[in-house]
Coordinates of C-alpha atoms and ligand atoms in Angstrom, one line a residue:
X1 CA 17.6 -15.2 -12.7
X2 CA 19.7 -16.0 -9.9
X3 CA 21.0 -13.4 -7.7
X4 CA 24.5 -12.1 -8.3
X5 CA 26.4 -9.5 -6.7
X6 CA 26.6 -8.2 -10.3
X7 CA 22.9 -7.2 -10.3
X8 CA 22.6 -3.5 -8.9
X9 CA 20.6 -3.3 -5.9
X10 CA 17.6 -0.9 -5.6
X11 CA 15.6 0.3 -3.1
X12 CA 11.9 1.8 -3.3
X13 CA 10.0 3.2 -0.3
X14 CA 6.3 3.2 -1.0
X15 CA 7.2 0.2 -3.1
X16 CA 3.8 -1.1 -2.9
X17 CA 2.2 1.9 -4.0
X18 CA 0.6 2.4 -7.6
X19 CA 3.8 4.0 -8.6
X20 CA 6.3 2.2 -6.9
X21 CA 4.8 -1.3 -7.8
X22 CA 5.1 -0.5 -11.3
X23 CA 8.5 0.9 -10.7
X24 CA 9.7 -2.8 -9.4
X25 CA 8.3 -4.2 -12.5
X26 CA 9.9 -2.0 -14.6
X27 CA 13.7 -2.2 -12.5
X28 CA 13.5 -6.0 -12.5
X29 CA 13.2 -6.4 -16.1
X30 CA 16.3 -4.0 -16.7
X31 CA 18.2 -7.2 -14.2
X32 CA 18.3 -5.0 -11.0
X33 CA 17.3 -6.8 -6.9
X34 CA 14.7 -4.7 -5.4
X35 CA 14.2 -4.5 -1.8
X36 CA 10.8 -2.9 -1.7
X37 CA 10.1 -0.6 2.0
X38 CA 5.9 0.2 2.5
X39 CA 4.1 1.0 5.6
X40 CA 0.8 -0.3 3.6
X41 CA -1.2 2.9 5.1
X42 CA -1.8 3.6 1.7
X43 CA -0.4 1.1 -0.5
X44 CA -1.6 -2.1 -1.4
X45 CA -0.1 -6.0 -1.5
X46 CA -2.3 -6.8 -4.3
X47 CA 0.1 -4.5 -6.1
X48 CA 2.9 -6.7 -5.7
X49 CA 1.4 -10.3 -5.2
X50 CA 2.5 -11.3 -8.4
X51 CA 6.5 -10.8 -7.2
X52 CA 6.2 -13.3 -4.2
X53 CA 8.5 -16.3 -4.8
X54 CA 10.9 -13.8 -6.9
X55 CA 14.4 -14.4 -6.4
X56 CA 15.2 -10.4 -6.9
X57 CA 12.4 -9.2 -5.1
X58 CA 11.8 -8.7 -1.2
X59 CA 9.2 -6.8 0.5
X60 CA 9.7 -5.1 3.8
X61 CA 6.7 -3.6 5.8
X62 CA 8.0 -0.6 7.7
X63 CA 7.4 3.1 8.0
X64 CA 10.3 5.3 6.3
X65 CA 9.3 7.5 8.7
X66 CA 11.1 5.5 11.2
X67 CA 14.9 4.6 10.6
X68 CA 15.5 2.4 7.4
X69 CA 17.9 -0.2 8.1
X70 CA 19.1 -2.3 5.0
X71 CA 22.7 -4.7 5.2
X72 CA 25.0 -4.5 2.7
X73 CA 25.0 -2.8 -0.8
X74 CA 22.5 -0.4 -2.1
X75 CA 23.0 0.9 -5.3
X76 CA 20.0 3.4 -6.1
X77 CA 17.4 5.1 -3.4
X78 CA 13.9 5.7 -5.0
X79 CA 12.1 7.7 -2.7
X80 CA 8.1 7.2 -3.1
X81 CA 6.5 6.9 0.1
X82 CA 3.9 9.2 0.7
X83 CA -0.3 9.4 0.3
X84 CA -0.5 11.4 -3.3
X85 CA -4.1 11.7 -2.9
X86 CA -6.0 14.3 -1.5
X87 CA -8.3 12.7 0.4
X88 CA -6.0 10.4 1.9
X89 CA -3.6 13.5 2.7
X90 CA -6.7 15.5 4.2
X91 CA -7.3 12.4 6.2
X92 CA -3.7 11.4 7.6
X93 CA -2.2 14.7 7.3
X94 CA 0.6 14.4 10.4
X95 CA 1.8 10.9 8.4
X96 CA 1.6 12.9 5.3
X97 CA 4.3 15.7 6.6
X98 CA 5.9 13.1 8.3
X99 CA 7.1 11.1 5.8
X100 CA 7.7 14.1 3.5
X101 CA 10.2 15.1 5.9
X102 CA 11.8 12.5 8.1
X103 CA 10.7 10.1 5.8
X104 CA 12.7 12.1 3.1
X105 CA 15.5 12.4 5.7
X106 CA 16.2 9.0 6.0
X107 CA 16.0 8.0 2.8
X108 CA 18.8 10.3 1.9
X109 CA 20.4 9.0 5.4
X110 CA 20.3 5.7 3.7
X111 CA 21.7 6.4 0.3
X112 CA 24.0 8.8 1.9
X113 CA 25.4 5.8 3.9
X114 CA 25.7 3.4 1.3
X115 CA 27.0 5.6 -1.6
X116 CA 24.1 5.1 -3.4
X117 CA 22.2 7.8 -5.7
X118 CA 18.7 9.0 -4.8
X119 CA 15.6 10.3 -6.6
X120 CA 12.8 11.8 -4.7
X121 CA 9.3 11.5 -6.0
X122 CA 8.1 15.1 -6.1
X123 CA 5.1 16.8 -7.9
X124 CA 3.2 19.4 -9.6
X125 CA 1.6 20.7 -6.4
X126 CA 4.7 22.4 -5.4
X127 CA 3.4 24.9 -8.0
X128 CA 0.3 24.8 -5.9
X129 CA -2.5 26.8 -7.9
X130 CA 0.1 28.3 -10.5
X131 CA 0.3 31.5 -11.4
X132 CA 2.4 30.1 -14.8
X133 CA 1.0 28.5 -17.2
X134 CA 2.4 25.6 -18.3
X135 CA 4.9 24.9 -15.5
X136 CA 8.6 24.8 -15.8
X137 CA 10.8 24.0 -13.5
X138 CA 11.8 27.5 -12.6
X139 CA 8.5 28.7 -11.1
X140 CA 8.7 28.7 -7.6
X141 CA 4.8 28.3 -6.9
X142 CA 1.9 29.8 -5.6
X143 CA 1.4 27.6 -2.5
X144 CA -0.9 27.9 0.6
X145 CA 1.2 26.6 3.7
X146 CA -1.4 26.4 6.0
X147 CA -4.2 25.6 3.5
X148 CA -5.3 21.9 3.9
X149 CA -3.5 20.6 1.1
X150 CA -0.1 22.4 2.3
X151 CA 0.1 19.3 4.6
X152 CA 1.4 17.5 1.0
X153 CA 2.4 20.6 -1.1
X154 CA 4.7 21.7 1.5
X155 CA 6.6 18.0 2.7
X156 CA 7.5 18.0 -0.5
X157 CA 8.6 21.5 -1.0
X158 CA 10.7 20.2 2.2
X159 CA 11.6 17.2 0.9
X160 CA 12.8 18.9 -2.4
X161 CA 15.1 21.3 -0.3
X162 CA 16.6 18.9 1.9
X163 CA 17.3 16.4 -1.1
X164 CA 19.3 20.1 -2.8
X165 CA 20.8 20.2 0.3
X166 CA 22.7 16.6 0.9
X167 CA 23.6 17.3 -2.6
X168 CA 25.0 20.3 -2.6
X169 CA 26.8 19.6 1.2
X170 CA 27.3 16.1 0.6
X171 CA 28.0 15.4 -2.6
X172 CA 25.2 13.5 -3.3
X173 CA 24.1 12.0 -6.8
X174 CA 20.7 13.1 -6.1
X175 CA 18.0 13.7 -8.5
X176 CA 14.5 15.1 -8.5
X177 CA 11.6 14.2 -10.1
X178 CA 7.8 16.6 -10.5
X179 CA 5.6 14.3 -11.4
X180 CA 2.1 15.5 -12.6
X181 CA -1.0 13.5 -12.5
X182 CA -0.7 10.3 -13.4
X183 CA -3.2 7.4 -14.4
X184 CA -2.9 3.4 -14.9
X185 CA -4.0 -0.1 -13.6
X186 CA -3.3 -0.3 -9.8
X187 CA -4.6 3.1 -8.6
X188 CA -6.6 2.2 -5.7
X189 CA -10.6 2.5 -6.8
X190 CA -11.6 4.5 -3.1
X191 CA -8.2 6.9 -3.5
X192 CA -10.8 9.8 -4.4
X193 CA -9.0 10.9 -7.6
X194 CA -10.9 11.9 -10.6
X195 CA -9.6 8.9 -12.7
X196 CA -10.8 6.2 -10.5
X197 CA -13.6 7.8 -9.1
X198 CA -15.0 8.3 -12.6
X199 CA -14.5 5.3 -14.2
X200 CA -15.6 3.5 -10.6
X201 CA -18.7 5.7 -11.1
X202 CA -19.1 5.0 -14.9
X203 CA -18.9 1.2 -14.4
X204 CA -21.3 1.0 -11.6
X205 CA -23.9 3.9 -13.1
X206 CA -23.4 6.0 -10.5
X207 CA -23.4 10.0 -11.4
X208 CA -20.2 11.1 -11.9
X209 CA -18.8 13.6 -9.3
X210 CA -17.7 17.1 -10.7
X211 CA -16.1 19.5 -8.4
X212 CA -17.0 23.4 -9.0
X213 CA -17.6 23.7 -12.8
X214 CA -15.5 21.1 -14.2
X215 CA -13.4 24.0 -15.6
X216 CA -10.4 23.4 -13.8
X217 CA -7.7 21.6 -16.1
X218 CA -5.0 18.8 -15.7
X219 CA -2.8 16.4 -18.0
X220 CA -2.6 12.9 -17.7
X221 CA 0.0 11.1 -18.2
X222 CA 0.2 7.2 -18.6
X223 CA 2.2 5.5 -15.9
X224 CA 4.2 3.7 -17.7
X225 CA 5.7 6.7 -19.8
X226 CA 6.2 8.0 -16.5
X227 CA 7.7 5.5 -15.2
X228 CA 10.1 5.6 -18.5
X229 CA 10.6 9.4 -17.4
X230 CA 11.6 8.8 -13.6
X231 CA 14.4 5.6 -14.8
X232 CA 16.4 7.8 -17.4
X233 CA 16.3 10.6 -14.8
X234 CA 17.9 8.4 -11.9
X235 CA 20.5 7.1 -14.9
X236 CA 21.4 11.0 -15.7
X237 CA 23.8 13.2 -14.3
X238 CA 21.0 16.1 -13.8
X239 CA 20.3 17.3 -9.9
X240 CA 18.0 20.0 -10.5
X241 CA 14.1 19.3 -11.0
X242 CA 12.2 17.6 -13.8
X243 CA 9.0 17.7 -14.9
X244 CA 7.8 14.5 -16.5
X245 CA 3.9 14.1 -17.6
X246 CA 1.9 14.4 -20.3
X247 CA 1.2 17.8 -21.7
X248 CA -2.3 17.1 -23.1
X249 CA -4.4 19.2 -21.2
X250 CA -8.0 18.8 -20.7
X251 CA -11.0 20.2 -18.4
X252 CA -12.4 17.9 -16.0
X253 CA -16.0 18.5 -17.7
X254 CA -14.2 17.1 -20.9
X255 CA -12.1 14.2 -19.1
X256 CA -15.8 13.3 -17.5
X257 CA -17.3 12.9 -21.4
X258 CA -14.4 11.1 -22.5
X259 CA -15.2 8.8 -19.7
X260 CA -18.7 8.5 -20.7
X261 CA -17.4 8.0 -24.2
X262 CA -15.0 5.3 -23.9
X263 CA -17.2 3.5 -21.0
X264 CA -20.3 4.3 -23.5
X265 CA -22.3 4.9 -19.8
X266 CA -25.1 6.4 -19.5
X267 CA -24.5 8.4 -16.3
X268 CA -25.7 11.6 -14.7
X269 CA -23.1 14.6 -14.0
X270 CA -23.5 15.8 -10.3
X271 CA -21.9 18.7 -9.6
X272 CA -19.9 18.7 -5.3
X273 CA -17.9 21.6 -4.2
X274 CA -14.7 22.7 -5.0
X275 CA -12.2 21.5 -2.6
X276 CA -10.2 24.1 -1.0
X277 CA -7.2 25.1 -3.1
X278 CA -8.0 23.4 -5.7
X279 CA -5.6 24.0 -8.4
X280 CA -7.4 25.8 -11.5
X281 CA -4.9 24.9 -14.1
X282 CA -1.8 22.3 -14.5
X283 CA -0.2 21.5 -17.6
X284 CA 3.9 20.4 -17.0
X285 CA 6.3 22.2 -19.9
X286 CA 8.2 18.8 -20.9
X287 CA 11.6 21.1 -22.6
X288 CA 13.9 20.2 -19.8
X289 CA 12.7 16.4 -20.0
X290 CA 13.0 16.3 -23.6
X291 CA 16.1 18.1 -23.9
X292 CA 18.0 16.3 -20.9
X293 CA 16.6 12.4 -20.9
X294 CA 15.3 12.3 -24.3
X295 CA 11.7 11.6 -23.2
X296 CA 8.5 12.2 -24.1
X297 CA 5.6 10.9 -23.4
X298 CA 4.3 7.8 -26.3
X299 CA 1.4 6.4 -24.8
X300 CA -1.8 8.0 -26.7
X301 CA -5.2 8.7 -23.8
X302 CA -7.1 6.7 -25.5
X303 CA -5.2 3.5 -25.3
X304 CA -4.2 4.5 -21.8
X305 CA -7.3 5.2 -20.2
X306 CA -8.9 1.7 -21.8
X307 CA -6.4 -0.1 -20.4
X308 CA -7.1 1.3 -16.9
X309 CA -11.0 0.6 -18.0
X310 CA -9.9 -2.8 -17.9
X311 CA -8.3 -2.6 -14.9
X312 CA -11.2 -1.3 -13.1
X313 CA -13.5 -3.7 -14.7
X314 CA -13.1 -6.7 -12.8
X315 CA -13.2 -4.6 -9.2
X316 CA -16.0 -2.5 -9.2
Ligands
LIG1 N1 -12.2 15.9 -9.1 C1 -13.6 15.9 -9.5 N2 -14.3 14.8 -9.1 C2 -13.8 13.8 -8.3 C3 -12.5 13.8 -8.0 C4 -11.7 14.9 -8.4 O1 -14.1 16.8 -10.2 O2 -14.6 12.9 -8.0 C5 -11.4 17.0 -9.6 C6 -10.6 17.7 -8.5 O3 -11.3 18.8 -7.9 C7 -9.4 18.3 -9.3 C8 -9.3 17.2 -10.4 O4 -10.5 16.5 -10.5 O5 -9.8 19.5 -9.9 C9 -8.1 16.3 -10.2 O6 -8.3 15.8 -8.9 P1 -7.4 14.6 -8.3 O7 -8.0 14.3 -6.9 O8 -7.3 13.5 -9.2 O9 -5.9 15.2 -8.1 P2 -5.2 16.6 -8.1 O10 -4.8 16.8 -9.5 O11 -6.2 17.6 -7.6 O12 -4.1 16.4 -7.2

């Protein structure tokens, strides 16, 4: 398609991220431009390869931490730059705060600027290790600041509270999205989280790595639902928070069998320590998504995770 001033123009910060890759895909087929921002500390150009030669598509490398300068129009402000892993937040954890905050700050400098709306990428660990069970959106949390995942929990918590802020100051069409853990092709196969490390370690017949007991819980949610979730949420008029994952809950011990399951590998379980702070349950309460946006999540585990099978398949 050839560009036309017609076409709204989008911004995404971490655009070369696992999220914010399939985010592009996802606003280029509904006709927008995308000028994708990534520092590639985390992300990844084989995420986007596929968009060179594009017409709607551009790719800046640059850290949102810095000022974000972009001429002319920008209609929408997706804010996803950040690690989301815990290793990588455990091992860049200044960058990590950094781009929660000033990162956060001019991305809202940016949209504030150009008139355009803004959704921050926010997430379930601003409930920390909850004390509510499943989350909604009015919790507040049970966070550890100085803990060392408060480097992310608590940029975000940040990032949340200034994005309120140039809303309720500014007037901003600003919107916020929690997103819980999520699981698809492109997650990077070293990013330490259970789903790649897993099926990395299912592939290869390596032992798969259980922290503690493997009774902790989580929900995973298929990116492309959430991705579904995030673009009805930037088209509402709700400011306030929104959960969107998947509500099916498992224990890591039974996400680790499914694994073996679906792979049909024959692998040991080892059993590592328990990181610090690790949360002990997480399950999102979906009401306000379902209720406000309409969405729910479609995409059953079991196609899901064989599809990221796949994914892994040809890169271990
Ligand atoms: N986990 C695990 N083995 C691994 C990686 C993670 O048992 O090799 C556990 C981790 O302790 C946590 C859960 O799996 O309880 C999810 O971890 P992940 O790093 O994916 O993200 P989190 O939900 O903690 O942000």
């Amino acid at each position: 398609m050839a560009e036309t001033s017609s076409q709204p123009l989008s911004v995404i910060t971490g655009g070369a991220g696992f999220l914010g890759s399939h985010l592009t895909d996802r606003l280029l087929a509904e006709g927008h431009r995308v000028t994708a921002i990534d520092s590639l500390i985390t992300g990844n150009v084989a995420n986007i390869e596929h968009l060179a030669g594009n017409k709607n598509y551009k790719f800046i490398c640059h850290d949102v931490t810095d000022f974000i300068y972009i001429p002319g129009k920008v209609d929408y402000v997706w804010h996803f730059a950040s690690p989301a892993s815990p290793i990588d937040y455990l091992r860049i954890p200044i960058p990590t705060l950094k781009v929660g905050s000033l990162g956060t700050h001019n991305a809202l400098g940016l949209a504030k600027d150009k008139g355009a709306a803004f959704i921050l990428a926010s997430t379930s660990e601003c409930y920390g290790d909850p004390l509510i069970h499943p989350q909604t959106e009015d919790y507040w949390g049970n966070v550890n600041p100085i803990g060392p995942r408060g480097v992310y929990d608590e940029a975000k918590r940040f990032a949340e509270a200034i994005t309120m802020a140039y809303h309720r100051y500014h007037g901003m069409n600003t919107h916020i999205v929690r997103i819980f853990n999520t699981y698809g092709p492109r997650m990077r196969l070293d990013d330490g989280r259970v789903v790649p490390a897993f099926i990395g370690q299912a592939l290869t017949g390596q032992p798969l790595t259980i922290f503690g007991d493997g009774s902790q819980t989580r929900s995973f949610c298929y990116v492309s639902d959430l991705i579904d979730g995030i673009f009805r949420l930037m088209m509402s008029d709700f400011h306030e928070p929104v959960n969107i994952g998947n509500p099916r809950e498992m224990t890591i011990r039974q996400f680790a069998e499914e694994i073996l399951r679906i792979t049909s590998a024959n692998c040991q379980i080892e059993h590592k320590p328990l990181p610090v702070d690790d949360p002990k349950v997480r399950q999102p309460d979906i009401t306000r998504a379902k209720t406000i946006l309409g969405w729910e999540p479609k995409v059953d585990f079991d196609k899901g995770i064989r599809e990221t099978i796949e994914f892994f398949r040809g890169r271990v």
